[in-house]
Short mmCIF file of C-alpha atoms and ligand atoms in Angstrom, two decimals:
data_model
loop_
_atom_site.label_atom_id
_atom_site.label_comp_id
_atom_site.label_asym_id
_atom_site.label_seq_id
_atom_site.Cartn_x
_atom_site.Cartn_y
_atom_site.Cartn_z
CA MET O 1271 89.64 82.02 -5.78
CA ARG O 1272 90.03 85.30 -7.70
CA LEU O 1273 93.25 87.11 -6.85
CA ASN O 1274 91.54 90.31 -5.64
CA LYS O 1275 89.37 88.25 -3.27
CA PHE O 1276 92.45 86.43 -1.96
CA LEU O 1277 94.21 89.76 -1.37
CA SER O 1278 91.29 91.39 0.44
CA ASN O 1279 90.58 88.28 2.50
CA SER O 1280 94.23 88.28 3.57
CA GLY O 1281 93.56 91.68 5.16
CA LEU O 1282 95.41 93.82 2.63
CA ALA O 1283 92.56 96.22 1.81
CA SER O 1284 89.06 96.31 0.33
CA ARG O 1285 88.61 94.39 -2.90
CA ARG O 1286 88.54 97.52 -5.08
CA LYS O 1287 91.73 98.83 -3.48
CA CYS O 1288 93.37 95.41 -4.03
CA GLU O 1289 92.63 95.70 -7.74
CA GLU O 1290 94.75 98.87 -7.75
CA PHE O 1291 97.65 96.92 -6.18
CA ILE O 1292 97.35 94.35 -9.02
CA LEU O 1293 97.24 97.02 -11.75
CA GLN O 1294 100.26 98.77 -10.21
CA GLY O 1295 102.29 95.55 -10.69
CA ARG O 1296 102.88 95.09 -6.97
CA VAL O 1297 101.42 91.58 -6.77
CA SER O 1298 103.22 88.35 -7.67
CA VAL O 1299 101.99 84.77 -7.81
CA ASN O 1300 104.69 82.09 -7.46
CA GLY O 1301 107.37 84.70 -8.13
CA LYS O 1302 105.80 86.22 -11.27
CA ILE O 1303 104.22 89.70 -11.31
CA VAL O 1304 100.59 89.50 -12.44
CA ASN O 1305 98.60 92.42 -13.85
CA ALA O 1306 95.40 90.64 -14.88
CA LEU O 1307 92.46 91.36 -12.58
CA GLY O 1308 90.78 88.05 -13.41
CA THR O 1309 93.74 85.93 -12.23
CA ILE O 1310 92.68 82.84 -10.29
CA VAL O 1311 94.87 81.49 -7.49
CA ASP O 1312 94.85 78.22 -5.59
CA GLU O 1313 94.77 79.48 -2.00
CA LYS O 1314 96.25 76.20 -0.69
CA LYS O 1315 99.24 76.00 -3.04
CA ASP O 1316 100.07 79.35 -4.64
CA GLU O 1317 102.49 81.80 -3.09
CA VAL O 1318 100.99 85.29 -3.32
CA CYS O 1319 103.18 88.30 -2.47
CA VAL O 1320 102.61 92.06 -2.37
CA ASP O 1321 105.74 94.18 -2.67
CA GLY O 1322 107.67 90.94 -2.13
CA LYS O 1323 105.92 90.10 1.18
CA ARG O 1324 103.96 86.84 1.37
CA LEU O 1325 100.25 87.05 2.24
CA THR O 1326 98.22 84.27 3.81
CA LEU O 1327 94.53 83.93 4.55
CA PRO O 1328 93.55 84.49 8.18
CA SER O 1329 92.01 81.63 10.10
CA THR O 1330 89.59 84.02 11.82
CA PHE O 1331 88.06 87.34 10.94
CA VAL O 1332 88.23 90.36 13.22
CA TYR O 1333 85.64 93.17 13.30
CA LEU O 1334 86.33 96.24 15.41
CA LYS O 1335 84.79 99.62 16.00
CA MET O 1336 86.95 102.60 16.92
CA ASN O 1337 86.28 106.09 18.20
CA LYS O 1338 88.72 107.84 15.88
CA PRO O 1339 90.08 111.03 17.40
CA LYS O 1340 90.60 114.24 15.43
CA GLY O 1341 94.19 114.54 14.16
CA TYR O 1342 94.67 110.97 12.90
CA ALA O 1343 94.85 109.95 9.24
CA CYS O 1344 92.89 106.93 7.93
CA THR O 1345 95.81 105.35 6.12
CA ALA O 1346 98.40 102.67 6.82
CA SER O 1347 101.25 105.12 6.26
CA ASP O 1348 100.79 108.86 5.86
CA GLU O 1349 103.00 110.52 3.27
CA ARG O 1350 103.13 113.65 5.44
CA GLY O 1351 104.29 111.66 8.48
CA ARG O 1352 101.13 112.42 10.49
CA LYS O 1353 99.77 110.09 13.15
CA THR O 1354 97.50 107.36 11.76
CA ILE O 1355 94.64 105.33 13.20
CA PHE O 1356 96.94 102.29 13.19
CA ASP O 1357 99.07 103.99 15.87
CA LEU O 1358 96.05 103.45 18.13
CA ILE O 1359 95.55 99.73 17.53
CA GLU O 1360 97.32 96.76 19.00
CA SER O 1361 96.43 93.77 16.87
CA ASP O 1362 98.23 90.59 15.92
CA VAL O 1363 96.39 90.53 12.62
CA ARG O 1364 96.63 93.01 9.81
CA LEU O 1365 93.50 95.18 9.70
CA PHE O 1366 92.20 97.86 7.39
CA ASN O 1367 89.62 100.60 7.84
CA VAL O 1368 86.16 100.23 6.29
CA GLY O 1369 85.69 103.59 4.56
CA ARG O 1370 87.39 106.74 5.80
CA LEU O 1371 86.97 109.77 8.00
CA ASP O 1372 88.81 113.03 7.31
CA TYR O 1373 91.94 113.78 9.37
CA ASP O 1374 89.93 116.33 11.41
CA THR O 1375 86.78 114.23 11.78
CA GLU O 1376 86.25 112.07 14.84
CA GLY O 1377 83.92 109.23 15.71
CA LEU O 1378 82.86 105.81 14.55
CA LEU O 1379 85.20 103.92 12.23
CA LEU O 1380 84.98 100.19 11.48
CA LEU O 1381 88.06 98.01 11.00
CA THR O 1382 88.37 94.44 9.81
CA ASN O 1383 90.52 91.91 7.99
CA ASP O 1384 87.46 90.61 6.08
CA GLY O 1385 87.57 92.06 2.57
CA ASP O 1386 84.06 90.86 1.70
CA PHE O 1387 82.67 92.62 4.76
CA ALA O 1388 84.45 95.89 3.88
CA ASN O 1389 83.13 95.64 0.36
CA LEU O 1390 79.58 95.13 1.58
CA VAL O 1391 79.59 98.04 4.04
CA THR O 1392 81.12 100.53 1.59
CA HIS O 1393 79.30 99.46 -1.57
CA PRO O 1394 77.01 102.31 -2.71
CA LYS O 1395 74.28 99.90 -3.79
CA PHE O 1396 73.47 98.93 -0.19
CA HIS O 1397 72.89 102.53 0.98
CA PHE O 1398 73.93 102.05 4.59
CA GLU O 1399 73.14 105.23 6.52
CA LYS O 1400 75.89 107.24 8.14
CA GLU O 1401 74.95 109.71 10.86
CA TYR O 1402 77.12 112.68 11.81
CA HIS O 1403 76.86 115.37 14.44
CA ALA O 1404 78.24 118.63 13.05
CA THR O 1405 79.04 121.53 15.36
CA VAL O 1406 78.99 124.62 13.14
CA GLU O 1407 79.57 128.32 13.61
CA GLY O 1408 76.47 130.52 13.82
CA GLU O 1409 72.79 129.82 13.90
CA ILE O 1410 71.40 127.25 11.48
CA LYS O 1411 67.90 128.33 10.53
CA GLU O 1412 64.99 126.34 9.14
CA GLY O 1413 65.76 127.75 5.65
CA ASP O 1414 69.35 126.41 5.83
CA LEU O 1415 68.06 122.97 6.80
CA ALA O 1416 65.64 123.04 3.84
CA VAL O 1417 68.54 123.79 1.45
CA LEU O 1418 70.58 120.90 2.86
CA ARG O 1419 67.61 118.54 2.62
CA LYS O 1420 67.18 119.31 -1.07
CA GLY O 1421 70.87 118.66 -1.79
CA VAL O 1422 73.24 121.63 -2.23
CA VAL O 1423 75.08 122.19 -5.53
CA ILE O 1424 78.89 122.17 -5.28
CA ASP O 1425 81.14 122.73 -8.32
CA GLY O 1426 78.07 122.31 -10.51
CA LYS O 1427 77.26 118.91 -8.95
CA ARG O 1428 74.26 118.32 -6.73
CA MET O 1429 75.16 116.60 -3.46
CA PRO O 1430 72.85 113.75 -2.58
CA ASP O 1431 69.95 114.87 -0.39
CA ALA O 1432 70.44 114.54 3.35
CA ARG O 1433 68.26 114.13 6.42
CA VAL O 1434 69.15 116.99 8.77
CA LYS O 1435 67.88 118.10 12.15
CA LEU O 1436 68.93 120.94 14.44
CA LEU O 1437 69.90 119.44 17.81
CA SER O 1438 70.89 122.63 19.68
CA TYR O 1439 72.01 126.26 19.39
CA ASP O 1440 73.88 127.91 22.26
CA GLY O 1441 74.03 131.45 20.90
CA LYS O 1442 77.34 130.80 19.12
CA PHE O 1443 77.37 127.28 17.70
CA SER O 1444 74.66 125.05 16.25
CA LYS O 1445 74.75 121.29 16.51
CA VAL O 1446 73.14 119.52 13.57
CA ALA O 1447 72.46 115.80 13.01
CA VAL O 1448 73.11 114.82 9.39
CA ILE O 1449 72.18 111.45 7.91
CA ILE O 1450 73.49 110.50 4.47
CA ASP O 1451 73.70 107.18 2.70
CA GLU O 1452 76.24 108.04 0.03
CA GLY O 1453 79.76 109.09 0.78
CA GLN O 1454 81.25 111.74 -1.49
CA ASN O 1455 84.65 113.00 -0.30
CA HIS O 1456 84.27 115.65 2.43
CA GLN O 1457 80.56 115.64 1.78
CA VAL O 1458 79.33 117.00 5.10
CA ARG O 1459 81.98 119.75 5.20
CA LYS O 1460 81.09 120.77 1.65
CA MET O 1461 77.39 120.88 2.51
CA PHE O 1462 77.95 123.39 5.31
CA ASP O 1463 80.50 125.38 3.27
CA ALA O 1464 77.81 125.73 0.61
CA ILE O 1465 75.43 127.41 3.08
CA GLY O 1466 78.21 129.60 4.52
CA HIS O 1467 78.72 127.89 7.89
CA GLN O 1468 82.10 126.48 8.86
CA ILE O 1469 82.28 123.18 10.69
CA LYS O 1470 84.10 123.38 14.01
CA LEU O 1471 83.77 119.71 14.89
CA LEU O 1472 82.49 116.78 12.87
CA LYS O 1473 81.76 113.48 14.55
CA ARG O 1474 80.32 110.26 13.08
CA VAL O 1475 77.98 108.62 15.56
CA ARG O 1476 76.47 105.76 13.54
CA VAL O 1477 77.00 103.51 10.51
CA GLY O 1478 73.94 101.40 9.68
CA GLU O 1479 72.79 99.99 13.03
CA VAL O 1480 76.23 100.30 14.64
CA ARG O 1481 76.49 103.19 17.07
CA LEU O 1482 79.51 104.85 18.59
CA GLY O 1483 77.86 104.66 22.02
CA GLY O 1484 80.09 105.44 24.97
CA LEU O 1485 83.35 104.28 23.37
CA SER O 1486 86.13 106.63 24.53
CA ARG O 1487 88.23 108.62 22.05
CA GLY O 1488 91.09 106.57 20.59
CA LYS O 1489 89.69 103.26 21.87
CA THR O 1490 88.58 100.21 19.90
CA LYS O 1491 86.31 97.32 20.80
CA PRO O 1492 85.00 94.25 18.98
CA MET O 1493 81.71 94.64 17.16
CA THR O 1494 78.94 92.47 18.60
CA GLU O 1495 77.50 89.47 16.73
CA GLU O 1496 74.32 91.49 16.15
CA GLU O 1497 76.24 94.41 14.68
CA ILE O 1498 78.13 92.14 12.28
CA ALA O 1499 74.94 90.28 11.38
CA PHE O 1500 73.17 93.56 10.56
CA PHE O 1501 75.52 94.15 7.62
CA LYS O 1502 75.83 90.53 6.56
CA GLY O 1503 72.06 90.07 6.61
CA ILE O 1504 71.56 92.69 3.89
CA LYS O 1505 72.46 91.35 0.48
N1 LIG Y 1238 81.96 114.07 5.48
C1 LIG Y 1238 83.04 114.86 5.67
O1 LIG Y 1238 83.05 116.02 5.23
N2 LIG Y 1238 84.09 114.37 6.34
C2 LIG Y 1238 84.15 113.13 6.86
O2 LIG Y 1238 85.14 112.74 7.47
C3 LIG Y 1238 83.02 112.31 6.65
C4 LIG Y 1238 81.95 112.79 5.96
#
Protein backbone atom coordinates (compact mmCIF):
# COMPACT_ATOMS: atom_id res chain seq x y z
CA MET A 1 0.00 0.00 0.00
CA ARG A 2 1.26 3.52 -0.78
CA LEU A 3 2.40 5.38 2.32
CA ASN A 4 -0.05 8.29 1.89
CA LYS A 5 -2.94 5.81 1.64
CA PHE A 6 -1.74 4.02 4.77
CA LEU A 7 -1.54 7.34 6.64
CA SER A 8 -4.98 8.54 5.60
CA ASN A 9 -6.58 5.15 6.24
CA SER A 10 -5.08 5.22 9.72
CA GLY A 11 -7.19 8.32 10.36
CA LEU A 12 -4.38 10.89 10.27
CA ALA A 13 -5.89 13.21 7.64
CA SER A 14 -7.00 13.29 4.01
CA ARG A 15 -4.55 11.80 1.53
CA ARG A 16 -3.38 15.18 0.22
CA LYS A 17 -2.75 16.45 3.76
CA CYS A 18 -0.82 13.23 4.53
CA GLU A 19 1.49 13.96 1.61
CA GLU A 20 2.40 17.22 3.38
CA PHE A 21 3.32 15.25 6.53
CA ILE A 22 5.64 13.07 4.39
CA LEU A 23 7.28 16.06 2.68
CA GLN A 24 7.77 17.76 6.06
CA GLY A 25 9.88 14.76 7.19
CA ARG A 26 7.48 13.85 9.99
CA VAL A 27 6.89 10.27 8.85
CA SER A 28 9.17 7.29 9.54
CA VAL A 29 8.99 3.69 8.35
CA ASN A 30 10.80 1.15 10.55
CA GLY A 31 12.65 3.97 12.30
CA LYS A 32 13.84 5.81 9.15
CA ILE A 33 12.38 9.16 8.05
CA VAL A 34 10.97 8.90 4.53
CA ASN A 35 10.38 11.87 2.21
CA ALA A 36 9.38 10.06 -0.98
CA LEU A 37 5.67 10.30 -1.76
CA GLY A 38 5.70 7.04 -3.72
CA THR A 39 6.97 4.96 -0.77
CA ILE A 40 5.25 1.58 -0.48
CA VAL A 41 4.69 -0.01 2.93
CA ASP A 42 3.69 -3.49 3.99
CA GLU A 43 0.73 -2.72 6.26
CA LYS A 44 1.12 -6.06 8.10
CA LYS A 45 4.83 -5.77 8.90
CA ASP A 46 6.12 -2.20 8.66
CA GLU A 47 6.13 0.15 11.62
CA VAL A 48 4.87 3.56 10.46
CA CYS A 49 5.19 6.55 12.81
CA VAL A 50 4.23 10.22 12.58
CA ASP A 51 6.15 12.54 14.89
CA GLY A 52 7.40 9.37 16.59
CA LYS A 53 3.90 8.00 17.31
CA ARG A 54 2.96 4.64 15.78
CA LEU A 55 -0.08 4.52 13.48
CA THR A 56 -2.18 1.45 12.80
CA LEU A 57 -5.03 0.80 10.40
CA PRO A 58 -8.49 0.81 11.98
CA SER A 59 -10.54 -2.36 11.89
CA THR A 60 -13.71 -0.37 11.21
CA PHE A 61 -14.46 2.96 9.61
CA VAL A 62 -16.51 5.65 11.31
CA TYR A 63 -18.60 8.27 9.48
CA LEU A 64 -20.20 11.07 11.48
CA LYS A 65 -22.09 14.24 10.79
CA MET A 66 -21.84 17.20 13.16
CA ASN A 67 -23.72 20.44 13.60
CA LYS A 68 -20.65 22.63 14.08
CA PRO A 69 -21.39 25.65 16.23
CA LYS A 70 -20.00 29.12 15.51
CA GLY A 71 -16.80 29.80 17.48
CA TYR A 72 -15.04 26.46 16.91
CA ALA A 73 -12.00 25.94 14.68
CA CYS A 74 -11.83 23.02 12.22
CA THR A 75 -8.38 21.85 13.26
CA ALA A 76 -6.90 19.26 15.59
CA SER A 77 -5.01 21.93 17.54
CA ASP A 78 -5.51 25.65 17.08
CA GLU A 79 -2.37 27.76 17.21
CA ARG A 80 -4.38 30.58 18.81
CA GLY A 81 -5.68 28.28 21.56
CA ARG A 82 -9.32 28.58 20.43
CA LYS A 83 -11.89 25.84 20.97
CA THR A 84 -11.88 23.20 18.22
CA ILE A 85 -14.51 20.84 16.85
CA PHE A 86 -12.62 17.96 18.49
CA ASP A 87 -13.55 19.40 21.91
CA LEU A 88 -17.11 18.40 20.99
CA ILE A 89 -16.46 14.77 20.08
CA GLU A 90 -16.04 11.74 22.25
CA SER A 91 -14.57 9.01 20.10
CA ASP A 92 -12.26 6.09 20.75
CA VAL A 93 -10.91 6.36 17.23
CA ARG A 94 -8.96 9.21 15.74
CA LEU A 95 -11.17 11.18 13.34
CA PHE A 96 -10.60 14.07 10.98
CA ASN A 97 -12.95 16.57 9.38
CA VAL A 98 -13.91 16.22 5.72
CA GLY A 99 -13.36 19.74 4.39
CA ARG A 100 -13.66 22.79 6.61
CA LEU A 101 -16.02 25.47 7.81
CA ASP A 102 -14.79 28.90 8.93
CA TYR A 103 -14.48 29.55 12.68
CA ASP A 104 -17.66 31.68 12.53
CA THR A 105 -19.65 29.38 10.25
CA GLU A 106 -22.01 26.81 11.69
CA GLY A 107 -23.75 23.74 10.33
CA LEU A 108 -23.06 20.45 8.64
CA LEU A 109 -19.56 19.02 8.90
CA LEU A 110 -18.61 15.42 8.09
CA LEU A 111 -15.99 13.51 10.08
CA THR A 112 -14.39 10.15 9.42
CA ASN A 113 -11.29 8.00 9.82
CA ASP A 114 -11.60 6.80 6.20
CA GLY A 115 -9.06 8.70 4.11
CA ASP A 116 -10.45 7.43 0.81
CA PHE A 117 -13.90 8.69 1.74
CA ALA A 118 -12.56 12.14 2.69
CA ASN A 119 -10.68 12.29 -0.57
CA LEU A 120 -13.79 11.42 -2.55
CA VAL A 121 -16.06 13.97 -0.87
CA THR A 122 -13.58 16.85 -1.15
CA HIS A 123 -12.17 16.10 -4.60
CA PRO A 124 -13.14 18.95 -6.98
CA LYS A 125 -13.72 16.55 -9.87
CA PHE A 126 -16.84 15.06 -8.24
CA HIS A 127 -18.60 18.44 -7.80
CA PHE A 128 -20.62 17.54 -4.73
CA GLU A 129 -23.03 20.39 -3.99
CA LYS A 130 -22.80 22.33 -0.75
CA GLU A 131 -25.81 24.35 0.34
CA TYR A 132 -25.57 27.29 2.75
CA HIS A 133 -28.11 29.59 4.32
CA ALA A 134 -26.63 33.08 4.64
CA THR A 135 -28.29 35.69 6.84
CA VAL A 136 -27.05 39.03 5.51
CA GLU A 137 -27.55 42.66 6.41
CA GLY A 138 -29.99 44.63 4.24
CA GLU A 139 -32.28 43.72 1.42
CA ILE A 140 -30.96 41.43 -1.29
CA LYS A 141 -32.61 42.42 -4.55
CA GLU A 142 -33.11 40.46 -7.76
CA GLY A 143 -30.16 42.37 -9.32
CA ASP A 144 -27.85 41.22 -6.49
CA LEU A 145 -28.92 37.61 -7.02
CA ALA A 146 -28.21 37.94 -10.75
CA VAL A 147 -24.66 39.17 -10.00
CA LEU A 148 -24.04 36.24 -7.65
CA ARG A 149 -25.41 33.77 -10.19
CA LYS A 150 -22.98 34.99 -12.83
CA GLY A 151 -20.00 34.65 -10.47
CA VAL A 152 -18.58 37.78 -8.80
CA VAL A 153 -14.98 38.88 -9.45
CA ILE A 154 -12.75 39.04 -6.36
CA ASP A 155 -9.10 40.13 -6.52
CA GLY A 156 -9.31 39.83 -10.30
CA LYS A 157 -10.54 36.21 -10.07
CA ARG A 158 -14.05 35.17 -11.00
CA MET A 159 -15.73 33.08 -8.31
CA PRO A 160 -17.47 30.01 -9.64
CA ASP A 161 -21.13 30.66 -10.44
CA ALA A 162 -23.62 29.87 -7.71
CA ARG A 163 -27.28 28.93 -7.45
CA VAL A 164 -28.90 31.50 -5.17
CA LYS A 165 -32.43 32.07 -3.96
CA LEU A 166 -33.91 34.65 -1.58
CA LEU A 167 -35.65 32.77 1.25
CA SER A 168 -36.88 35.73 3.33
CA TYR A 169 -36.46 39.43 4.16
CA ASP A 170 -37.69 40.78 7.50
CA GLY A 171 -37.05 44.48 6.89
CA LYS A 172 -33.51 44.26 8.28
CA PHE A 173 -31.92 40.97 7.27
CA SER A 174 -32.22 38.80 4.17
CA LYS A 175 -31.84 35.05 4.25
CA VAL A 176 -30.38 33.59 1.07
CA ALA A 177 -29.87 29.95 0.04
CA VAL A 178 -26.56 29.50 -1.80
CA ILE A 179 -25.55 26.30 -3.59
CA ILE A 180 -21.98 25.89 -4.80
CA ASP A 181 -20.04 22.86 -5.90
CA GLU A 182 -16.52 24.21 -5.60
CA GLY A 183 -15.01 25.35 -2.37
CA GLN A 184 -12.69 28.36 -2.55
CA ASN A 185 -11.63 29.64 0.88
CA HIS A 186 -14.31 31.87 2.43
CA GLN A 187 -16.16 31.74 -0.85
CA VAL A 188 -19.66 32.58 0.37
CA ARG A 189 -18.44 35.44 2.59
CA LYS A 190 -16.44 36.87 -0.31
CA MET A 191 -19.45 36.65 -2.62
CA PHE A 192 -21.58 38.79 -0.31
CA ASP A 193 -18.69 41.18 0.45
CA ALA A 194 -18.41 41.73 -3.30
CA ILE A 195 -22.04 42.93 -3.51
CA GLY A 196 -21.67 45.06 -0.35
CA HIS A 197 -23.68 42.95 2.11
CA GLN A 198 -22.09 41.62 5.27
CA ILE A 199 -22.91 38.13 6.44
CA LYS A 200 -24.31 37.98 9.96
CA LEU A 201 -24.68 34.22 10.12
CA LEU A 202 -23.55 31.51 7.73
CA LYS A 203 -24.83 27.99 8.09
CA ARG A 204 -24.17 24.91 5.92
CA VAL A 205 -27.32 22.82 5.63
CA ARG A 206 -26.34 20.17 3.06
CA VAL A 207 -23.38 18.38 1.46
CA GLY A 208 -24.40 16.23 -1.52
CA GLU A 209 -27.48 14.32 -0.34
CA VAL A 210 -26.57 14.61 3.35
CA ARG A 211 -28.66 17.17 5.21
CA LEU A 212 -28.13 18.77 8.58
CA GLY A 213 -31.76 18.04 9.47
CA GLY A 214 -32.70 18.55 13.10
CA LEU A 215 -29.26 17.79 14.55
CA SER A 216 -28.71 20.13 17.53
CA ARG A 217 -25.76 22.55 17.66
CA GLY A 218 -22.56 20.88 18.85
CA LYS A 219 -23.96 17.35 18.45
CA THR A 220 -22.74 14.53 16.22
CA LYS A 221 -24.46 11.42 14.92
CA PRO A 222 -23.48 8.55 12.63
CA MET A 223 -24.24 8.99 8.95
CA THR A 224 -26.78 6.49 7.64
CA GLU A 225 -25.86 3.69 5.22
CA GLU A 226 -27.71 5.59 2.48
CA GLU A 227 -25.77 8.78 3.15
CA ILE A 228 -22.44 6.96 2.99
CA ALA A 229 -23.52 5.06 -0.12
CA PHE A 230 -24.47 8.31 -1.87
CA PHE A 231 -20.83 9.42 -1.90
CA LYS A 232 -19.31 5.99 -2.48
CA GLY A 233 -21.69 5.32 -5.38
CA ILE A 234 -20.30 8.24 -7.38
CA LYS A 235 -16.94 7.41 -8.90
N1 LIG B 1 -17.88 29.78 2.52
C1 LIG B 1 -17.44 30.60 3.50
O1 LIG B 1 -17.27 31.80 3.28
N2 LIG B 1 -17.22 30.08 4.72
C2 LIG B 1 -17.41 28.79 5.04
O2 LIG B 1 -17.20 28.39 6.18
C3 LIG B 1 -17.85 27.94 4.01
C4 LIG B 1 -18.07 28.45 2.76
